[in-house]
Short mmCIF file of C-alpha atoms in Angstrom, two decimals:
data_model
loop_
_atom_site.label_atom_id
_atom_site.label_comp_id
_atom_site.label_asym_id
_atom_site.label_seq_id
_atom_site.Cartn_x
_atom_site.Cartn_y
_atom_site.Cartn_z
CA MET A 5 143.03 99.47 102.58
CA THR A 6 143.38 95.72 102.19
CA ALA A 7 142.28 94.58 105.65
CA MET A 8 139.40 95.45 107.95
CA ALA A 9 141.36 97.44 110.53
CA HIS A 10 138.37 99.27 112.00
CA SER A 11 138.21 98.38 115.67
CA GLY A 12 135.19 100.32 116.77
CA SER A 13 133.84 103.82 117.11
CA SER A 14 137.13 105.20 118.44
CA ALA A 15 138.83 104.60 115.08
CA ARG A 16 138.87 107.40 112.55
CA PRO A 17 136.49 106.79 109.60
CA LEU A 18 138.00 106.47 106.14
CA ALA A 19 135.50 108.99 104.77
CA VAL A 20 132.44 110.94 105.86
CA PRO A 21 129.89 111.73 103.14
CA ALA A 22 128.26 115.05 102.40
CA PRO A 23 124.85 115.40 104.09
CA ARG A 24 121.86 114.20 102.08
CA PRO A 25 118.47 115.98 101.89
CA ARG A 26 115.76 114.57 104.13
CA SER A 27 112.29 113.63 103.04
CA THR A 28 109.67 116.26 103.88
CA TRP A 29 107.36 115.90 106.86
CA ASP A 30 104.16 115.30 104.86
CA ALA A 31 105.31 113.86 101.52
CA TRP A 32 107.88 111.55 100.01
CA GLY A 33 110.22 114.18 98.60
CA ASP A 34 110.80 117.88 98.48
CA GLN A 35 107.95 118.46 96.04
CA SER A 36 105.19 116.54 94.31
CA ALA A 37 105.95 114.86 91.01
CA HIS A 38 104.54 116.14 87.74
CA LEU A 39 101.70 113.98 86.46
CA PRO A 40 102.93 112.24 83.30
CA HIS A 41 101.09 112.37 80.00
CA GLY A 42 98.10 110.04 80.05
CA ALA A 43 97.47 110.24 83.80
CA LYS A 44 94.52 112.62 83.42
CA ALA A 45 92.60 110.08 81.35
CA ILE A 46 93.16 107.43 84.02
CA MET A 47 92.03 109.84 86.73
CA ALA A 48 88.89 110.70 84.79
CA ALA A 49 88.01 107.01 84.58
CA LEU A 50 88.54 106.63 88.33
CA LEU A 51 86.64 109.77 89.29
CA PRO A 52 83.29 109.74 87.50
CA GLY A 53 81.66 111.44 90.46
CA LYS A 54 82.82 113.92 93.06
CA ALA A 55 86.50 113.71 93.96
CA HIS A 56 87.64 113.82 97.59
CA PRO A 57 91.12 115.38 97.49
CA VAL A 58 92.90 115.78 100.83
CA ALA A 59 94.78 119.06 100.92
CA ARG A 60 98.28 119.37 102.34
CA ARG A 61 98.82 121.50 105.45
CA GLU A 62 101.28 124.37 105.55
CA ARG A 63 102.73 123.24 108.88
CA PRO A 64 101.85 120.52 111.38
CA ALA A 65 100.36 120.88 114.80
CA LEU A 66 102.28 118.52 117.07
CA THR A 67 101.51 116.86 120.36
CA PRO A 68 103.50 118.64 123.10
CA SER A 69 106.73 117.08 124.32
CA ARG A 70 106.42 115.17 127.60
CA LEU A 71 110.12 115.37 128.45
CA THR A 72 111.38 117.61 131.24
CA GLU A 73 114.36 119.94 130.98
CA ALA A 74 116.28 117.46 133.13
CA ASP A 75 115.47 114.63 130.69
CA LEU A 76 116.75 116.60 127.70
CA ALA A 77 119.83 117.70 129.60
CA ALA A 78 120.68 114.09 130.46
CA LEU A 79 120.49 113.11 126.80
CA ALA A 80 122.43 116.20 125.68
CA ARG A 81 125.30 115.32 128.02
CA ILE A 82 125.91 112.27 125.81
CA VAL A 83 125.63 113.80 122.33
CA GLY A 84 126.05 117.54 122.92
CA ASP A 85 123.44 120.27 123.14
CA ALA A 86 123.23 120.69 119.37
CA HIS A 87 122.18 117.08 118.87
CA ALA A 88 119.34 116.70 121.38
CA THR A 89 116.27 118.80 120.70
CA GLN A 90 112.57 119.29 121.30
CA ASP A 91 112.31 121.76 118.42
CA ASP A 92 109.02 121.31 116.56
CA ALA A 93 110.60 121.69 113.12
CA VAL A 94 112.91 118.75 113.86
CA ARG A 95 110.23 116.68 115.60
CA ALA A 96 107.99 117.12 112.56
CA LEU A 97 110.55 115.35 110.38
CA HIS A 98 110.34 112.29 112.65
CA LEU A 99 106.57 111.71 112.78
CA GLY A 100 106.95 108.19 111.38
CA GLY A 101 107.15 106.64 107.93
CA LYS A 102 105.74 107.34 104.51
CA SER A 103 102.84 104.97 103.91
CA THR A 104 99.65 106.38 102.42
CA PRO A 105 97.93 106.29 105.86
CA ASP A 106 100.93 108.16 107.31
CA LEU A 107 100.64 110.89 104.68
CA LEU A 108 96.86 111.05 104.92
CA ARG A 109 97.05 111.58 108.69
CA ARG A 110 99.48 114.45 108.14
CA ARG A 111 96.91 116.18 105.99
CA LEU A 112 94.31 116.19 108.78
CA ASP A 113 93.71 118.99 111.26
CA GLU A 114 94.31 117.15 114.53
CA PRO A 115 97.72 117.34 116.24
CA GLN A 116 100.29 114.87 114.92
CA ALA A 117 101.76 112.31 117.32
CA ALA A 118 105.38 113.42 117.47
CA PRO A 119 108.44 112.12 119.32
CA ASP A 120 109.10 113.96 122.55
CA ALA A 121 112.69 114.62 121.49
CA VAL A 122 115.03 113.89 118.62
CA VAL A 123 118.55 112.83 119.55
CA SER A 124 121.36 112.33 117.02
CA PRO A 125 124.28 110.17 118.17
CA GLY A 126 127.53 110.29 116.24
CA ASP A 127 128.80 106.75 116.74
CA HIS A 128 128.25 103.38 118.38
CA ALA A 129 129.46 104.50 121.82
CA GLU A 130 126.95 107.35 121.93
CA VAL A 131 124.13 105.04 120.82
CA ALA A 132 124.98 102.56 123.58
CA ALA A 133 125.12 105.32 126.20
CA LEU A 134 121.79 106.75 125.03
CA LEU A 135 120.06 103.37 125.30
CA ALA A 136 121.30 102.95 128.84
CA GLU A 137 120.18 106.47 129.78
CA CYS A 138 116.74 106.06 128.17
CA ALA A 139 116.25 102.80 130.05
CA ARG A 140 117.12 104.62 133.28
CA LEU A 141 114.74 107.49 132.47
CA GLY A 142 111.89 105.23 131.33
CA LEU A 143 111.85 106.53 127.75
CA ALA A 144 111.08 104.51 124.64
CA VAL A 145 113.54 104.66 121.73
CA VAL A 146 112.68 104.50 118.03
CA PRO A 147 115.72 104.15 115.74
CA PHE A 148 115.29 106.42 112.70
CA GLY A 149 117.24 106.11 109.46
CA GLY A 150 115.62 107.55 106.36
CA GLY A 151 112.03 107.47 107.65
CA THR A 152 110.84 105.56 104.56
CA SER A 153 108.92 102.77 106.30
CA VAL A 154 105.55 102.04 104.69
CA VAL A 155 104.38 99.62 107.40
CA GLY A 156 104.39 101.78 110.56
CA GLY A 157 107.94 100.72 111.44
CA VAL A 158 109.18 104.05 112.84
CA ASP A 159 106.08 105.53 114.46
CA PRO A 160 106.95 107.53 117.62
CA VAL A 161 105.11 105.20 120.01
CA ALA A 162 105.91 105.38 123.72
CA GLY A 163 103.98 102.27 124.71
CA SER A 164 103.90 102.03 128.49
CA HIS A 165 106.76 104.51 128.86
CA ARG A 166 106.41 108.16 129.76
CA GLY A 167 107.89 109.46 126.53
CA VAL A 168 109.58 108.47 123.27
CA VAL A 169 112.89 109.55 121.75
CA SER A 170 113.52 109.40 118.03
CA LEU A 171 117.11 108.21 117.61
CA ASP A 172 118.23 109.81 114.36
CA LEU A 173 121.28 107.95 113.01
CA ALA A 174 122.24 110.40 110.23
CA ARG A 175 125.38 111.55 112.06
CA THR A 176 126.78 107.99 112.02
CA ALA A 177 127.04 108.12 108.21
CA ALA A 178 130.60 107.15 107.27
CA LEU A 179 132.74 104.65 105.43
CA LEU A 180 134.46 103.09 108.42
CA ASP A 181 136.69 100.59 106.67
CA LEU A 182 137.35 98.99 103.29
CA ASP A 183 138.93 95.62 102.51
CA GLU A 184 139.62 95.63 98.79
CA THR A 185 141.01 92.10 98.89
CA SER A 186 137.97 90.51 100.53
CA LEU A 187 135.55 93.00 98.92
CA LEU A 188 134.06 94.14 102.22
CA ALA A 189 133.12 97.65 103.35
CA ALA A 190 132.03 98.77 106.82
CA PHE A 191 129.60 101.68 107.14
CA GLY A 192 127.91 103.59 109.90
CA ALA A 193 124.28 102.48 109.92
CA GLY A 194 122.95 105.95 109.15
CA THR A 195 124.70 106.05 105.77
CA THR A 196 122.09 106.41 103.03
CA GLY A 197 122.08 104.45 99.80
CA PRO A 198 123.30 107.41 97.71
CA GLN A 199 126.01 108.24 100.26
CA ALA A 200 127.27 104.65 100.25
CA GLU A 201 127.35 104.52 96.46
CA ASP A 202 129.17 107.87 96.25
CA LEU A 203 131.82 106.74 98.73
CA LEU A 204 132.27 103.39 97.02
CA HIS A 205 132.27 104.73 93.46
CA GLU A 206 135.17 107.03 94.34
CA ARG A 207 137.13 103.84 95.02
CA GLY A 208 135.81 101.82 92.07
CA PHE A 209 133.17 99.76 93.90
CA THR A 210 129.40 99.45 94.25
CA LEU A 211 127.00 97.90 96.73
CA GLY A 212 124.37 97.44 94.04
CA HIS A 213 121.36 97.79 96.33
CA PHE A 214 118.68 100.02 94.80
CA PRO A 215 115.26 99.79 96.46
CA GLN A 216 112.59 102.33 95.52
CA SER A 217 113.42 104.09 98.79
CA PHE A 218 117.05 104.50 97.65
CA ALA A 219 117.06 108.32 97.74
CA TYR A 220 116.45 108.46 101.50
CA ALA A 221 116.78 105.02 103.14
CA SER A 222 119.82 104.04 105.20
CA LEU A 223 121.96 100.91 105.26
CA GLY A 224 120.90 100.27 108.85
CA GLY A 225 117.29 100.48 107.69
CA TYR A 226 118.02 98.09 104.83
CA ALA A 227 119.37 95.55 107.31
CA ALA A 228 116.68 96.09 109.94
CA THR A 229 113.92 95.43 107.38
CA ARG A 230 115.53 92.78 105.12
CA SER A 231 115.30 95.14 102.18
CA SER A 232 115.32 93.83 98.62
CA GLY A 233 116.55 96.16 95.88
CA GLN A 234 115.54 96.30 92.25
CA ALA A 235 118.80 94.60 91.22
CA SER A 236 118.19 91.67 93.55
CA ARG A 237 118.56 89.04 90.82
CA GLY A 238 122.11 90.18 90.18
CA TYR A 239 123.25 91.29 93.64
CA GLY A 240 120.90 89.51 96.05
CA ARG A 241 118.73 90.87 98.83
CA PHE A 242 120.35 93.13 101.38
CA ASP A 243 120.51 90.36 103.97
CA ASP A 244 122.54 88.39 101.40
CA LEU A 245 125.00 91.30 101.27
CA VAL A 246 125.53 91.62 105.04
CA HIS A 247 128.82 90.17 106.27
CA GLY A 248 128.77 91.62 109.77
CA LEU A 249 126.79 93.75 112.20
CA ARG A 250 127.53 95.80 115.28
CA VAL A 251 124.53 96.14 117.57
CA ALA A 252 123.83 98.22 120.65
CA THR A 253 121.15 96.90 122.99
CA PRO A 254 119.97 98.26 126.34
CA VAL A 255 121.96 95.51 128.10
CA GLY A 256 125.17 95.52 126.05
CA ASP A 257 126.80 95.27 122.64
CA LEU A 258 127.21 92.53 120.05
CA ARG A 259 129.63 92.07 117.14
CA LEU A 260 128.24 89.51 114.75
CA GLY A 261 129.82 87.99 111.63
CA ARG A 262 133.56 87.40 111.68
CA ALA A 263 133.94 84.97 108.76
CA PRO A 264 132.26 84.39 105.38
CA ALA A 265 130.62 81.27 106.82
CA SER A 266 130.50 79.57 110.20
CA ALA A 267 129.12 76.52 111.97
CA ALA A 268 129.40 78.17 115.40
CA GLY A 269 125.79 77.59 116.32
CA PRO A 270 122.77 79.45 114.93
CA ASP A 271 123.70 82.60 113.00
CA LEU A 272 122.84 85.39 115.42
CA ARG A 273 123.01 87.95 112.61
CA GLN A 274 119.65 86.57 111.56
CA LEU A 275 118.10 87.67 114.86
CA PHE A 276 118.94 91.28 114.08
CA LEU A 277 118.46 91.30 110.31
CA GLY A 278 114.77 92.14 110.10
CA SER A 279 114.54 93.06 113.80
CA GLU A 280 113.20 96.56 112.98
CA GLY A 281 114.72 98.28 116.01
CA ALA A 282 112.71 96.14 118.43
CA LEU A 283 115.78 94.36 119.83
CA GLY A 284 118.43 97.05 119.63
CA VAL A 285 120.10 99.48 117.26
CA LEU A 286 122.21 98.37 114.32
CA THR A 287 125.07 100.87 114.49
CA GLU A 288 127.57 99.49 111.96
CA VAL A 289 127.03 97.28 108.92
CA THR A 290 129.76 95.44 107.01
CA VAL A 291 128.64 94.57 103.49
CA ARG A 292 129.90 92.68 100.48
CA ILE A 293 130.77 94.96 97.58
CA ARG A 294 131.75 94.52 93.93
CA PRO A 295 133.78 96.43 91.37
CA VAL A 296 131.68 98.89 89.39
CA PRO A 297 130.58 97.00 86.25
CA ALA A 298 132.20 98.14 83.04
CA VAL A 299 129.12 97.57 80.90
CA THR A 300 125.34 97.61 81.35
CA ALA A 301 123.09 96.20 78.62
CA TYR A 302 119.29 96.40 78.41
CA GLY A 303 116.46 94.27 77.10
CA ALA A 304 112.66 94.25 76.95
CA TRP A 305 110.14 91.65 75.80
CA SER A 306 106.38 91.31 75.59
CA PHE A 307 104.70 88.04 76.55
CA PRO A 308 101.21 87.01 75.41
CA ASP A 309 100.02 86.84 79.04
CA PHE A 310 101.22 86.80 82.63
CA ALA A 311 101.23 82.99 82.86
CA SER A 312 103.66 82.58 79.97
CA GLY A 313 105.88 85.35 81.33
CA ALA A 314 105.97 83.78 84.81
CA ALA A 315 106.79 80.39 83.30
CA ALA A 316 109.69 81.93 81.39
CA PHE A 317 110.95 83.69 84.52
CA ARG A 318 110.78 80.41 86.45
CA GLU A 319 112.72 78.48 83.82
CA ALA A 320 115.38 81.15 83.44
CA THR A 321 115.85 81.40 87.21
CA GLN A 322 115.97 77.67 87.78
CA ARG A 323 118.55 77.36 84.99
CA GLY A 324 120.74 79.87 86.81
CA ILE A 325 120.55 82.72 84.28
CA ARG A 326 121.33 85.88 86.23
CA PRO A 327 120.48 89.25 84.72
CA THR A 328 120.97 92.12 87.14
CA VAL A 329 117.35 93.33 87.04
CA LEU A 330 114.41 91.16 86.01
CA ARG A 331 110.81 92.43 86.12
CA LEU A 332 107.52 91.25 84.65
CA SER A 333 104.40 93.48 84.61
CA ASP A 334 100.96 91.93 84.28
CA GLU A 335 98.53 92.97 81.56
CA THR A 336 97.01 95.80 83.61
CA GLU A 337 100.32 97.27 84.71
CA THR A 338 101.67 97.06 81.17
CA ARG A 339 98.62 98.86 79.80
CA VAL A 340 98.55 101.54 82.51
CA ASN A 341 102.27 102.27 82.27
CA ALA A 342 101.95 102.58 78.50
CA ALA A 343 99.02 104.97 78.89
CA MET A 344 100.87 107.03 81.52
CA GLY A 345 103.70 107.42 79.03
CA GLY A 346 101.37 108.33 76.17
CA HIS A 347 101.89 105.04 74.32
CA VAL A 348 98.34 103.69 74.44
CA THR A 349 98.56 101.47 71.36
CA ARG A 350 102.23 100.54 71.44
CA LEU A 351 102.29 97.62 73.91
CA ARG A 352 100.03 94.65 74.52
CA GLY A 353 100.32 91.57 76.69
CA CYS A 354 102.85 91.65 79.54
CA LEU A 355 106.05 93.63 79.43
CA ALA A 356 109.31 92.24 80.85
CA VAL A 357 112.42 94.35 81.31
CA ALA A 358 115.93 93.33 82.28
CA THR A 359 119.40 94.78 82.66
CA PHE A 360 122.70 92.93 82.31
CA GLU A 361 125.99 93.98 83.89
CA GLY A 362 129.43 92.65 83.12
CA ALA A 363 133.14 93.30 82.98
CA SER A 364 132.81 93.41 79.20
CA SER A 365 130.14 93.85 76.55
CA GLY A 366 130.50 90.19 75.61
CA GLU A 367 129.84 89.08 79.19
CA ALA A 368 126.67 91.17 79.48
CA GLN A 369 125.40 90.17 76.04
CA ALA A 370 125.96 86.47 76.76
CA VAL A 371 123.51 86.63 79.67
CA ARG A 372 121.04 88.53 77.50
CA ALA A 373 121.32 85.91 74.75
CA ALA A 374 120.65 83.12 77.23
CA LEU A 375 117.56 84.95 78.50
CA ASP A 376 116.44 85.63 74.91
CA GLY A 377 116.47 81.94 74.16
CA VAL A 378 114.30 81.01 77.14
CA PHE A 379 111.87 83.88 76.58
CA ALA A 380 111.42 83.11 72.88
CA ALA A 381 110.48 79.53 73.75
CA HIS A 382 107.63 80.93 75.86
CA GLY A 383 106.26 83.17 73.10
CA ALA A 384 108.01 86.43 73.95
CA LYS A 385 108.79 89.08 71.36
CA SER A 386 111.79 91.36 71.76
CA ARG A 387 110.99 95.06 72.25
CA GLY A 388 114.56 96.29 72.07
CA GLU A 389 116.18 98.33 74.82
CA ASP A 390 114.01 101.46 75.13
CA PRO A 391 111.38 100.13 77.60
CA ALA A 392 114.11 98.94 79.99
CA ARG A 393 116.00 102.22 79.74
CA SER A 394 112.77 104.15 80.30
CA TRP A 395 111.98 102.06 83.39
CA GLU A 396 115.45 102.70 84.79
CA ARG A 397 115.14 106.48 84.32
CA GLY A 398 111.90 106.60 86.32
CA ARG A 399 112.42 103.80 88.81
CA PHE A 400 112.56 106.02 91.92
CA SER A 401 109.76 108.43 91.00
CA ALA A 402 106.59 106.52 91.89
CA PRO A 403 106.41 107.48 95.60
CA ALA A 404 106.43 111.21 94.75
CA LEU A 405 103.75 110.63 92.11
CA ARG A 406 101.57 109.17 94.86
CA ASP A 407 101.61 112.56 96.63
CA THR A 408 100.44 114.34 93.48
CA LEU A 409 97.63 111.84 92.93
CA MET A 410 96.46 112.33 96.52
CA ASP A 411 96.24 116.06 95.85
CA SER A 412 93.73 115.22 93.09
CA GLY A 413 91.60 112.78 95.08
CA VAL A 414 93.29 109.54 93.99
CA LEU A 415 94.55 106.82 96.33
CA ALA A 416 97.73 105.07 95.13
CA GLU A 417 99.38 102.54 97.42
CA THR A 418 101.39 99.32 97.23
CA LEU A 419 101.69 96.00 99.03
CA GLU A 420 103.83 92.95 98.39
CA THR A 421 104.19 89.26 99.17
CA ALA A 422 105.96 86.15 97.89
CA THR A 423 105.22 82.48 97.39
CA THR A 424 106.29 79.43 95.40
CA TRP A 425 105.99 79.25 91.62
CA ALA A 426 103.25 76.63 91.93
CA ALA A 427 101.16 78.87 94.19
CA LEU A 428 101.79 82.13 92.33
CA PRO A 429 98.67 82.14 90.07
CA SER A 430 96.28 81.44 92.95
CA LEU A 431 97.89 84.07 95.17
CA LYS A 432 97.74 86.73 92.47
CA ALA A 433 94.06 86.01 91.79
CA ALA A 434 93.14 85.99 95.49
CA VAL A 435 94.85 89.26 96.39
CA THR A 436 93.54 91.02 93.28
CA ALA A 437 89.99 89.89 94.05
CA ALA A 438 90.26 91.01 97.68
CA LEU A 439 91.44 94.47 96.66
CA VAL A 440 88.84 94.92 93.94
CA GLU A 441 85.99 93.82 96.20
CA SER A 442 87.03 95.96 99.14
CA LEU A 443 87.67 99.12 97.10
CA THR A 444 84.75 99.02 94.68
CA GLU A 445 82.42 101.95 95.26
CA ALA A 446 79.19 102.94 93.54
CA GLY A 447 80.09 103.89 89.98
CA THR A 448 83.84 103.27 90.26
CA LYS A 449 86.25 100.36 90.59
CA PRO A 450 89.91 100.36 91.55
CA ILE A 451 92.76 99.55 89.21
CA VAL A 452 95.00 96.77 90.55
CA LEU A 453 98.41 96.38 88.97
CA CYS A 454 100.94 93.64 89.68
CA HIS A 455 104.51 92.74 88.80
CA ILE A 456 107.24 90.24 89.62
CA SER A 457 110.50 91.93 90.56
CA HIS A 458 112.32 89.39 92.75
CA VAL A 459 112.81 85.78 91.69
CA TYR A 460 114.22 82.64 93.29
CA PRO A 461 114.52 79.03 92.13
CA ALA A 462 111.53 78.11 94.31
CA GLY A 463 109.29 81.13 93.73
CA ALA A 464 108.90 84.87 93.32
CA SER A 465 107.49 88.03 94.84
CA LEU A 466 104.29 89.74 93.74
CA TYR A 467 104.17 93.52 94.07
CA PHE A 468 100.72 95.09 93.84
CA THR A 469 99.91 98.73 93.13
CA VAL A 470 96.36 99.88 93.85
CA VAL A 471 94.81 103.03 92.37
CA ALA A 472 91.32 104.12 93.42
CA ALA A 473 89.23 107.22 93.96
CA LEU A 474 89.60 108.51 97.51
CA THR A 475 86.42 108.38 99.56
CA ASP A 476 85.40 110.86 102.24
CA ASP A 477 87.02 108.50 104.82
CA PRO A 478 90.29 107.55 103.12
CA LEU A 479 91.96 106.08 106.20
CA ALA A 480 89.13 103.59 106.72
CA GLN A 481 89.05 102.96 102.97
CA TRP A 482 92.67 101.81 102.77
CA SER A 483 92.63 100.08 106.17
CA GLY A 484 89.81 97.84 105.00
CA ALA A 485 91.52 97.09 101.71
CA LYS A 486 94.86 96.30 103.34
CA ASP A 487 93.20 93.96 105.84
CA ALA A 488 91.33 92.16 103.07
CA ALA A 489 94.53 91.71 101.06
CA SER A 490 96.49 90.60 104.13
CA ARG A 491 93.89 88.00 105.04
CA ALA A 492 93.95 86.72 101.46
CA ILE A 493 97.76 86.45 101.61
CA SER A 494 97.61 84.50 104.87
CA ALA A 495 94.87 82.22 103.56
CA GLU A 496 97.00 81.42 100.51
CA GLY A 497 99.96 80.43 102.69
CA ALA A 498 102.16 83.22 101.35
CA THR A 499 104.40 85.54 103.37
CA ILE A 500 102.80 88.69 104.76
CA THR A 501 105.79 90.69 103.53
CA HIS A 502 108.65 90.02 101.15
CA HIS A 503 110.63 93.22 101.76
CA HIS A 504 108.49 95.97 103.30
CA ALA A 505 108.91 94.39 106.77
CA VAL A 506 106.39 93.87 109.58
CA GLY A 507 106.28 97.16 111.47
CA ARG A 508 102.94 97.71 113.14
CA ASP A 509 100.79 97.27 110.04
CA HIS A 510 101.65 93.58 109.57
CA ARG A 511 102.24 92.68 113.21
CA ASP A 512 98.82 91.14 113.81
CA TYR A 513 99.27 88.80 110.83
CA LEU A 514 102.70 87.56 111.91
CA GLU A 515 101.57 84.76 114.22
CA ALA A 516 99.65 83.13 111.38
CA GLU A 517 102.97 82.89 109.52
CA ILE A 518 105.49 81.91 112.21
CA GLY A 519 103.15 80.29 114.72
CA PRO A 520 102.69 80.92 118.44
CA ILE A 521 106.03 79.31 119.34
CA GLY A 522 107.77 81.58 116.83
CA VAL A 523 106.19 84.61 118.48
CA GLU A 524 107.26 83.38 121.92
CA ILE A 525 110.84 83.01 120.68
CA LEU A 526 110.83 86.66 119.58
CA ARG A 527 109.38 87.75 122.92
CA ALA A 528 112.01 85.73 124.78
CA VAL A 529 114.86 87.32 122.83
CA LYS A 530 113.41 90.78 123.45
CA ALA A 531 113.13 90.04 127.16
CA VAL A 532 116.86 89.27 127.25
CA VAL A 533 118.24 92.19 125.21
CA ASP A 534 115.52 94.76 126.09
CA PRO A 535 114.16 93.84 129.53
CA ALA A 536 112.51 97.25 130.04
CA GLY A 537 110.83 97.09 126.62
CA ILE A 538 112.10 100.49 125.48
CA MET A 539 113.04 99.50 121.92
CA ASN A 540 110.46 100.52 119.31
CA PRO A 541 107.40 99.49 121.33
CA GLY A 542 104.67 97.81 119.30
CA ALA A 543 106.80 97.14 116.22
CA LEU A 544 107.35 93.63 114.86
CA ILE A 545 106.45 91.57 117.93
CA PRO A 546 102.75 90.91 118.68
CA ALA A 547 101.73 91.93 122.17
CA ALA A 548 101.31 89.16 124.70
CA GLU A 549 97.78 88.27 125.68
CA PRO A 550 96.92 89.59 129.17
CA ASP A 551 97.17 87.03 131.93
CA PRO A 552 93.56 86.09 132.88
CA THR A 553 94.66 85.62 136.50
#
């Protein structure tokens, strides 16, 4: 098609993808990842004393559903009996996200807090009808895409309501429309990253958004959390890719984004990008696409230290050089990754990897040559293509590896932030120190790794990976470390999250970033579009202080 003819949920989709596998109830994927060569030596260094592995459970014990037969029947009248259920096997797949605390809780003996029902609408109209019915019944609604939140963004929390419904959007997966002239594609919000790429590749296009959650996360989830993929330097963040949104709220619908740019007041898309299901449900997402690149080239370099690598990244970015992927590991991450791969003596300093896409080999190589020149001026040595190709092969595997490490008594978790180039060294030092201090136990210290993976003319993100021996109270262990790191981030004037979103884990740090008036603006918008407060209670928006009168 050459024009966006899709006029809503009554129109026939262009294509519906094959179903994708879901993440398991207590782990990232279908099975734990194999520990790579070199990991045992790292584990031995972390575990000089007694390990505290937390065993997986064969099946979960769930809290009982609070919904009545009449409640479920009312929901089923909208979506059909097959798509509204209180079945424990289905409820178990909607227990929340996939942070380390989430997975640790699922390994404990106590009953898991589960949604009271799982309902699967097929299109925008069914979503809108379900929100109206849940408001009438006094039920909270948690939109559920791929369930990959690592910040408590999809926990089945009822708040002050008598029950909570998990609104599974998988049935909305579809390519709704395609404008090959304007390079725009409209998708149902439940379409996963792989499904979108499959549907686009068949037609010669790509979205180019590849976060680490790519295997399971949905386009609606990308938009609701302001996701940033690993190819962000070349393609932009997901919010940069969004042309339009269709939103269902408890009080009505919105269609946002009708032109590539507009001066018609504040851009209301920005209210719902990053809204995390607290204001409504993103049901359809129109995104900018590109032709599939003809060529991908690779490059890797080692810098003497992190400071010289960051300086080179800053100069290259401010000069407008745009590789597709651009990543810089600090000394510790470079050393650990080399050891994990069995290459203990092969790399020193800080490893940078990049990929370059183009319509021709000459186009891709020209960008690489420009980057080469900047990097060489900052003391970098070329390491050929192999490290970048190796990174690309394993770029989605780390979350599953975390499950395997937990089986062996090792905590592995991540957190991220962003700041200006000038403030980057201080922020990195402060967060690293906070994590080391909070996680140091008698006889053992954590390993804190860091990399830059998203760059801007004014600054960059820092992505931390923490590896430590699990204690006998692992939930308290990580909670204390995350709070220490979050307070350090706030004290440094950095953002509490660059792309993981706010959820419930970062909610209490939000006011320090946007101020009390900013919080009141969010509350005011929620009061308008969700007057009964049914949408994802407790996520994103800090609770109001109780009135002392």
